[in-house]
Amino acid sequence: MIANGEIPSNKIYEDESVIAFLDINPTSYGHTLVVPKEHCDSFLDCPDETRNHVFEVASKLANKLEQTLHCDGINILSNVHEAAGQSVNHFHVHLIPRYKDNDHVTIEFHEIEKPDFEELMNKLK
């Protein structure tokens, strides 16, 4: 496991509860993973304190990536469950620098039929 040092990684940050390292299969230059050392399957079942700290670290590193790599933008995301693209059952956040001139990352949104917003809002309140 990377978080406890069993598997080597290209670590760029570590504290008592979080580690961040360069993705071994990057989708862009500087693609970084921010991972809690404590195991939780996904964003949804991670304790608030741990999840909040992961995002604090992600925010600091995203700023550092932007300043250092001069990227044009950054995607910050966490996939939850297999249907959303989660391939590792351990909560982690992707920091994916984006570059206008060399962008191989695609995130496509396709519009669906408009729902009954009133009904949907009532379900979600």
Short mmCIF file of N, CA and C in Angstrom, two decimals:
data_model
loop_
_atom_site.label_atom_id
_atom_site.label_comp_id
_atom_site.label_asym_id
_atom_site.label_seq_id
_atom_site.Cartn_x
_atom_site.Cartn_y
_atom_site.Cartn_z
N MET A 1 0.84 -1.19 0.00
CA MET A 1 0.00 0.00 0.00
C MET A 1 0.89 1.25 0.00
N ILE A 2 0.55 2.21 -0.82
CA ILE A 2 1.35 3.43 -0.95
C ILE A 2 1.32 4.26 0.33
N ALA A 3 0.13 4.38 0.93
CA ALA A 3 -0.03 5.25 2.10
C ALA A 3 0.88 4.87 3.27
N ASN A 4 1.19 3.58 3.42
CA ASN A 4 2.06 3.19 4.54
C ASN A 4 3.49 2.90 4.09
N GLY A 5 3.82 3.20 2.84
CA GLY A 5 5.18 3.07 2.35
C GLY A 5 5.56 1.71 1.80
N GLU A 6 4.62 0.76 1.76
CA GLU A 6 4.92 -0.58 1.23
C GLU A 6 5.21 -0.55 -0.27
N ILE A 7 4.55 0.35 -0.97
CA ILE A 7 4.74 0.50 -2.42
C ILE A 7 5.38 1.86 -2.66
N PRO A 8 6.48 1.92 -3.39
CA PRO A 8 7.11 3.22 -3.65
C PRO A 8 6.23 4.11 -4.51
N SER A 9 6.38 5.42 -4.31
CA SER A 9 5.60 6.38 -5.09
C SER A 9 6.43 7.63 -5.32
N ASN A 10 5.94 8.46 -6.21
CA ASN A 10 6.57 9.76 -6.49
C ASN A 10 5.89 10.80 -5.61
N LYS A 11 6.21 10.73 -4.32
CA LYS A 11 5.55 11.53 -3.29
C LYS A 11 5.92 13.00 -3.41
N ILE A 12 4.90 13.86 -3.32
CA ILE A 12 5.15 15.31 -3.32
C ILE A 12 4.68 15.97 -2.03
N TYR A 13 3.93 15.21 -1.18
CA TYR A 13 3.45 15.76 0.09
C TYR A 13 3.14 14.61 1.03
N GLU A 14 3.40 14.83 2.31
CA GLU A 14 2.99 13.85 3.31
C GLU A 14 2.91 14.52 4.66
N ASP A 15 1.87 14.19 5.42
CA ASP A 15 1.78 14.58 6.82
C ASP A 15 1.28 13.35 7.59
N GLU A 16 0.81 13.54 8.81
CA GLU A 16 0.43 12.39 9.63
C GLU A 16 -0.78 11.63 9.10
N SER A 17 -1.62 12.27 8.29
CA SER A 17 -2.84 11.59 7.86
C SER A 17 -3.09 11.58 6.35
N VAL A 18 -2.27 12.29 5.58
CA VAL A 18 -2.50 12.39 4.13
C VAL A 18 -1.17 12.24 3.39
N ILE A 19 -1.25 11.62 2.23
CA ILE A 19 -0.09 11.54 1.33
C ILE A 19 -0.56 11.98 -0.06
N ALA A 20 0.31 12.64 -0.80
CA ALA A 20 0.00 13.03 -2.18
C ALA A 20 1.18 12.64 -3.05
N PHE A 21 0.86 12.10 -4.21
CA PHE A 21 1.91 11.61 -5.11
C PHE A 21 1.46 11.76 -6.55
N LEU A 22 2.42 11.75 -7.45
CA LEU A 22 2.13 11.83 -8.88
C LEU A 22 1.51 10.52 -9.34
N ASP A 23 0.44 10.62 -10.12
CA ASP A 23 -0.24 9.43 -10.64
C ASP A 23 0.71 8.67 -11.55
N ILE A 24 0.81 7.37 -11.36
CA ILE A 24 1.72 6.54 -12.16
C ILE A 24 1.24 6.42 -13.61
N ASN A 25 -0.06 6.62 -13.84
CA ASN A 25 -0.65 6.63 -15.18
C ASN A 25 -1.35 7.97 -15.40
N PRO A 26 -0.57 9.04 -15.53
CA PRO A 26 -1.17 10.37 -15.57
C PRO A 26 -1.98 10.64 -16.84
N THR A 27 -3.05 11.41 -16.66
CA THR A 27 -3.82 11.86 -17.81
C THR A 27 -3.35 13.22 -18.28
N SER A 28 -2.53 13.88 -17.47
CA SER A 28 -1.92 15.15 -17.88
C SER A 28 -0.64 15.35 -17.06
N TYR A 29 0.18 16.28 -17.52
CA TYR A 29 1.45 16.59 -16.85
C TYR A 29 1.16 17.17 -15.46
N GLY A 30 1.60 16.47 -14.42
CA GLY A 30 1.39 16.93 -13.06
C GLY A 30 0.21 16.27 -12.36
N HIS A 31 -0.47 15.33 -13.02
CA HIS A 31 -1.63 14.63 -12.44
C HIS A 31 -1.22 14.06 -11.08
N THR A 32 -1.92 14.50 -10.04
CA THR A 32 -1.58 14.16 -8.66
C THR A 32 -2.76 13.51 -7.96
N LEU A 33 -2.47 12.57 -7.06
CA LEU A 33 -3.49 11.96 -6.22
C LEU A 33 -3.25 12.38 -4.78
N VAL A 34 -4.32 12.77 -4.10
CA VAL A 34 -4.26 13.12 -2.68
C VAL A 34 -5.08 12.06 -1.95
N VAL A 35 -4.43 11.36 -1.01
CA VAL A 35 -5.01 10.15 -0.42
C VAL A 35 -4.90 10.17 1.10
N PRO A 36 -6.00 9.87 1.81
CA PRO A 36 -5.87 9.74 3.26
C PRO A 36 -5.16 8.43 3.60
N LYS A 37 -4.38 8.45 4.66
CA LYS A 37 -3.72 7.21 5.10
C LYS A 37 -4.72 6.26 5.74
N GLU A 38 -5.72 6.83 6.40
CA GLU A 38 -6.79 6.02 7.00
C GLU A 38 -7.66 5.47 5.87
N HIS A 39 -8.00 4.19 5.94
CA HIS A 39 -8.80 3.61 4.87
C HIS A 39 -10.26 4.04 4.98
N CYS A 40 -10.81 4.47 3.87
CA CYS A 40 -12.24 4.63 3.68
C CYS A 40 -12.49 4.34 2.21
N ASP A 41 -13.57 3.65 1.92
CA ASP A 41 -13.82 3.20 0.55
C ASP A 41 -13.99 4.35 -0.43
N SER A 42 -14.71 5.40 -0.01
CA SER A 42 -14.99 6.49 -0.93
C SER A 42 -15.23 7.79 -0.16
N PHE A 43 -15.40 8.85 -0.90
CA PHE A 43 -15.74 10.17 -0.36
C PHE A 43 -16.93 10.08 0.59
N LEU A 44 -17.91 9.23 0.27
CA LEU A 44 -19.15 9.17 1.03
C LEU A 44 -19.00 8.56 2.41
N ASP A 45 -18.07 7.66 2.61
CA ASP A 45 -17.95 7.02 3.93
C ASP A 45 -16.70 7.44 4.70
N CYS A 46 -16.08 8.50 4.26
CA CYS A 46 -14.88 9.01 4.92
C CYS A 46 -15.30 9.93 6.08
N PRO A 47 -14.69 9.79 7.25
CA PRO A 47 -15.02 10.70 8.36
C PRO A 47 -14.80 12.16 7.95
N ASP A 48 -15.66 13.03 8.45
CA ASP A 48 -15.62 14.45 8.07
C ASP A 48 -14.23 15.06 8.25
N GLU A 49 -13.60 14.81 9.38
CA GLU A 49 -12.29 15.41 9.66
C GLU A 49 -11.25 14.97 8.63
N THR A 50 -11.27 13.70 8.29
CA THR A 50 -10.32 13.17 7.30
C THR A 50 -10.60 13.75 5.93
N ARG A 51 -11.86 13.71 5.52
CA ARG A 51 -12.25 14.23 4.21
C ARG A 51 -11.90 15.71 4.09
N ASN A 52 -12.19 16.48 5.13
CA ASN A 52 -11.89 17.91 5.10
C ASN A 52 -10.39 18.16 4.96
N HIS A 53 -9.59 17.37 5.67
CA HIS A 53 -8.14 17.56 5.59
C HIS A 53 -7.62 17.19 4.19
N VAL A 54 -8.16 16.13 3.61
CA VAL A 54 -7.77 15.76 2.24
C VAL A 54 -8.01 16.94 1.30
N PHE A 55 -9.17 17.59 1.43
CA PHE A 55 -9.48 18.71 0.54
C PHE A 55 -8.66 19.96 0.87
N GLU A 56 -8.28 20.15 2.13
CA GLU A 56 -7.37 21.26 2.47
C GLU A 56 -6.03 21.06 1.76
N VAL A 57 -5.51 19.84 1.84
CA VAL A 57 -4.24 19.53 1.18
C VAL A 57 -4.40 19.66 -0.34
N ALA A 58 -5.51 19.15 -0.87
CA ALA A 58 -5.76 19.24 -2.31
C ALA A 58 -5.78 20.70 -2.77
N SER A 59 -6.38 21.57 -1.99
CA SER A 59 -6.43 22.99 -2.33
C SER A 59 -5.03 23.60 -2.38
N LYS A 60 -4.23 23.31 -1.37
CA LYS A 60 -2.85 23.84 -1.35
C LYS A 60 -2.04 23.32 -2.53
N LEU A 61 -2.18 22.02 -2.81
CA LEU A 61 -1.41 21.44 -3.91
C LEU A 61 -1.91 21.93 -5.27
N ALA A 62 -3.21 22.14 -5.40
CA ALA A 62 -3.75 22.66 -6.67
C ALA A 62 -3.17 24.04 -6.95
N ASN A 63 -3.09 24.87 -5.92
CA ASN A 63 -2.47 26.19 -6.09
C ASN A 63 -1.00 26.06 -6.47
N LYS A 64 -0.30 25.13 -5.83
CA LYS A 64 1.12 24.93 -6.14
C LYS A 64 1.30 24.42 -7.57
N LEU A 65 0.45 23.48 -8.00
CA LEU A 65 0.52 22.98 -9.37
C LEU A 65 0.31 24.11 -10.37
N GLU A 66 -0.70 24.94 -10.09
CA GLU A 66 -1.01 26.04 -11.00
C GLU A 66 0.15 27.03 -11.09
N GLN A 67 0.72 27.38 -9.95
CA GLN A 67 1.82 28.34 -9.93
C GLN A 67 3.10 27.77 -10.53
N THR A 68 3.38 26.51 -10.26
CA THR A 68 4.63 25.89 -10.68
C THR A 68 4.61 25.42 -12.12
N LEU A 69 3.50 24.78 -12.52
CA LEU A 69 3.41 24.19 -13.86
C LEU A 69 2.78 25.12 -14.89
N HIS A 70 2.23 26.24 -14.42
CA HIS A 70 1.62 27.24 -15.31
C HIS A 70 0.52 26.61 -16.17
N CYS A 71 -0.26 25.73 -15.56
CA CYS A 71 -1.38 25.13 -16.29
C CYS A 71 -2.49 26.17 -16.44
N ASP A 72 -3.41 25.90 -17.34
CA ASP A 72 -4.49 26.84 -17.63
C ASP A 72 -5.74 26.59 -16.79
N GLY A 73 -5.76 25.50 -16.06
CA GLY A 73 -6.88 25.14 -15.21
C GLY A 73 -6.58 23.82 -14.52
N ILE A 74 -7.43 23.44 -13.59
CA ILE A 74 -7.25 22.17 -12.87
C ILE A 74 -8.62 21.55 -12.61
N ASN A 75 -8.74 20.26 -12.89
CA ASN A 75 -9.92 19.50 -12.46
C ASN A 75 -9.59 18.89 -11.11
N ILE A 76 -10.52 19.03 -10.18
CA ILE A 76 -10.39 18.41 -8.86
C ILE A 76 -11.58 17.49 -8.72
N LEU A 77 -11.30 16.18 -8.62
CA LEU A 77 -12.43 15.25 -8.61
C LEU A 77 -12.14 13.99 -7.82
N SER A 78 -13.23 13.37 -7.38
CA SER A 78 -13.16 12.08 -6.71
C SER A 78 -14.29 11.23 -7.26
N ASN A 79 -13.95 10.08 -7.81
CA ASN A 79 -14.95 9.17 -8.35
C ASN A 79 -15.51 8.33 -7.21
N VAL A 80 -16.83 8.20 -7.17
CA VAL A 80 -17.49 7.43 -6.11
C VAL A 80 -18.24 6.27 -6.73
N HIS A 81 -17.77 5.09 -6.48
CA HIS A 81 -18.31 3.81 -6.96
C HIS A 81 -17.91 3.55 -8.41
N GLU A 82 -17.99 2.30 -8.78
CA GLU A 82 -17.52 1.85 -10.09
C GLU A 82 -18.24 2.55 -11.24
N ALA A 83 -19.53 2.78 -11.11
CA ALA A 83 -20.30 3.41 -12.19
C ALA A 83 -19.80 4.82 -12.50
N ALA A 84 -19.14 5.45 -11.52
CA ALA A 84 -18.60 6.80 -11.71
C ALA A 84 -17.12 6.78 -12.05
N GLY A 85 -16.56 5.58 -12.21
CA GLY A 85 -15.16 5.48 -12.60
C GLY A 85 -14.19 5.16 -11.48
N GLN A 86 -14.70 4.87 -10.27
CA GLN A 86 -13.79 4.52 -9.18
C GLN A 86 -13.21 3.14 -9.43
N SER A 87 -11.89 3.07 -9.55
CA SER A 87 -11.23 1.79 -9.84
C SER A 87 -10.43 1.27 -8.65
N VAL A 88 -10.22 2.12 -7.65
CA VAL A 88 -9.51 1.73 -6.43
C VAL A 88 -10.45 2.00 -5.26
N ASN A 89 -10.69 0.99 -4.44
CA ASN A 89 -11.62 1.16 -3.32
C ASN A 89 -10.92 1.78 -2.11
N HIS A 90 -10.43 2.98 -2.32
CA HIS A 90 -9.84 3.80 -1.26
C HIS A 90 -10.02 5.24 -1.71
N PHE A 91 -10.67 6.04 -0.87
CA PHE A 91 -10.95 7.43 -1.20
C PHE A 91 -9.68 8.16 -1.64
N HIS A 92 -9.76 8.88 -2.73
CA HIS A 92 -8.65 9.72 -3.19
C HIS A 92 -9.20 10.83 -4.08
N VAL A 93 -8.44 11.89 -4.15
CA VAL A 93 -8.81 13.06 -4.96
C VAL A 93 -7.78 13.22 -6.06
N HIS A 94 -8.27 13.37 -7.28
CA HIS A 94 -7.41 13.63 -8.44
C HIS A 94 -7.25 15.14 -8.60
N LEU A 95 -6.03 15.58 -8.80
CA LEU A 95 -5.74 16.95 -9.22
C LEU A 95 -5.18 16.82 -10.63
N ILE A 96 -5.94 17.27 -11.61
CA ILE A 96 -5.56 17.08 -13.01
C ILE A 96 -5.33 18.44 -13.67
N PRO A 97 -4.07 18.84 -13.79
CA PRO A 97 -3.78 20.11 -14.47
C PRO A 97 -4.25 20.04 -15.93
N ARG A 98 -4.79 21.16 -16.41
CA ARG A 98 -5.27 21.22 -17.79
C ARG A 98 -4.49 22.27 -18.55
N TYR A 99 -4.19 21.95 -19.80
CA TYR A 99 -3.38 22.82 -20.66
C TYR A 99 -4.12 23.05 -21.98
N LYS A 100 -4.29 24.31 -22.36
CA LYS A 100 -5.02 24.63 -23.60
C LYS A 100 -4.39 24.01 -24.83
N ASP A 101 -3.08 24.04 -24.91
CA ASP A 101 -2.39 23.59 -26.12
C ASP A 101 -2.13 22.09 -26.19
N ASN A 102 -2.31 21.38 -25.08
CA ASN A 102 -1.98 19.96 -25.06
C ASN A 102 -2.92 19.25 -24.09
N ASP A 103 -4.18 19.18 -24.44
CA ASP A 103 -5.18 18.65 -23.52
C ASP A 103 -5.71 17.32 -24.01
N HIS A 104 -5.30 16.25 -23.35
CA HIS A 104 -5.74 14.91 -23.72
C HIS A 104 -6.86 14.41 -22.81
N VAL A 105 -7.27 15.23 -21.86
CA VAL A 105 -8.31 14.84 -20.92
C VAL A 105 -9.66 15.25 -21.48
N THR A 106 -10.61 14.34 -21.46
CA THR A 106 -11.96 14.70 -21.89
C THR A 106 -12.96 14.34 -20.81
N ILE A 107 -13.75 15.29 -20.45
CA ILE A 107 -14.87 15.08 -19.55
C ILE A 107 -16.07 15.63 -20.31
N GLU A 108 -16.91 14.74 -20.75
CA GLU A 108 -18.03 15.16 -21.58
C GLU A 108 -19.33 15.16 -20.80
N PHE A 109 -20.08 16.21 -20.96
CA PHE A 109 -21.40 16.31 -20.37
C PHE A 109 -22.41 16.34 -21.51
N HIS A 110 -23.40 15.49 -21.41
CA HIS A 110 -24.46 15.45 -22.42
C HIS A 110 -25.77 15.83 -21.75
N GLU A 111 -26.45 16.75 -22.34
CA GLU A 111 -27.71 17.21 -21.77
C GLU A 111 -28.76 16.11 -21.86
N ILE A 112 -29.51 15.95 -20.78
CA ILE A 112 -30.61 14.99 -20.77
C ILE A 112 -31.92 15.75 -20.82
N GLU A 113 -33.00 15.02 -20.97
CA GLU A 113 -34.32 15.66 -20.95
C GLU A 113 -34.49 16.35 -19.61
N LYS A 114 -35.00 17.57 -19.63
CA LYS A 114 -35.13 18.34 -18.40
C LYS A 114 -36.11 17.64 -17.45
N PRO A 115 -35.67 17.46 -16.19
CA PRO A 115 -36.56 16.81 -15.22
C PRO A 115 -37.60 17.79 -14.71
N ASP A 116 -38.54 17.27 -13.96
CA ASP A 116 -39.49 18.11 -13.24
C ASP A 116 -38.72 18.64 -12.03
N PHE A 117 -38.23 19.89 -12.14
CA PHE A 117 -37.35 20.43 -11.10
C PHE A 117 -38.05 20.53 -9.75
N GLU A 118 -39.32 20.87 -9.74
CA GLU A 118 -40.06 20.98 -8.48
C GLU A 118 -40.08 19.63 -7.77
N GLU A 119 -40.38 18.57 -8.50
CA GLU A 119 -40.41 17.22 -7.93
C GLU A 119 -39.02 16.81 -7.44
N LEU A 120 -38.01 17.09 -8.24
CA LEU A 120 -36.65 16.73 -7.89
C LEU A 120 -36.18 17.49 -6.65
N MET A 121 -36.48 18.78 -6.57
CA MET A 121 -36.11 19.57 -5.40
C MET A 121 -36.76 19.02 -4.14
N ASN A 122 -38.04 18.64 -4.24
CA ASN A 122 -38.74 18.09 -3.08
C ASN A 122 -38.12 16.78 -2.62
N LYS A 123 -37.67 15.96 -3.55
CA LYS A 123 -37.02 14.70 -3.19
C LYS A 123 -35.70 14.94 -2.47
N LEU A 124 -34.98 15.98 -2.88
CA LEU A 124 -33.63 16.22 -2.37
C LEU A 124 -33.57 17.10 -1.12
N LYS A 125 -34.67 17.72 -0.76
CA LYS A 125 -34.68 18.59 0.43
C LYS A 125 -34.72 17.77 1.70
#
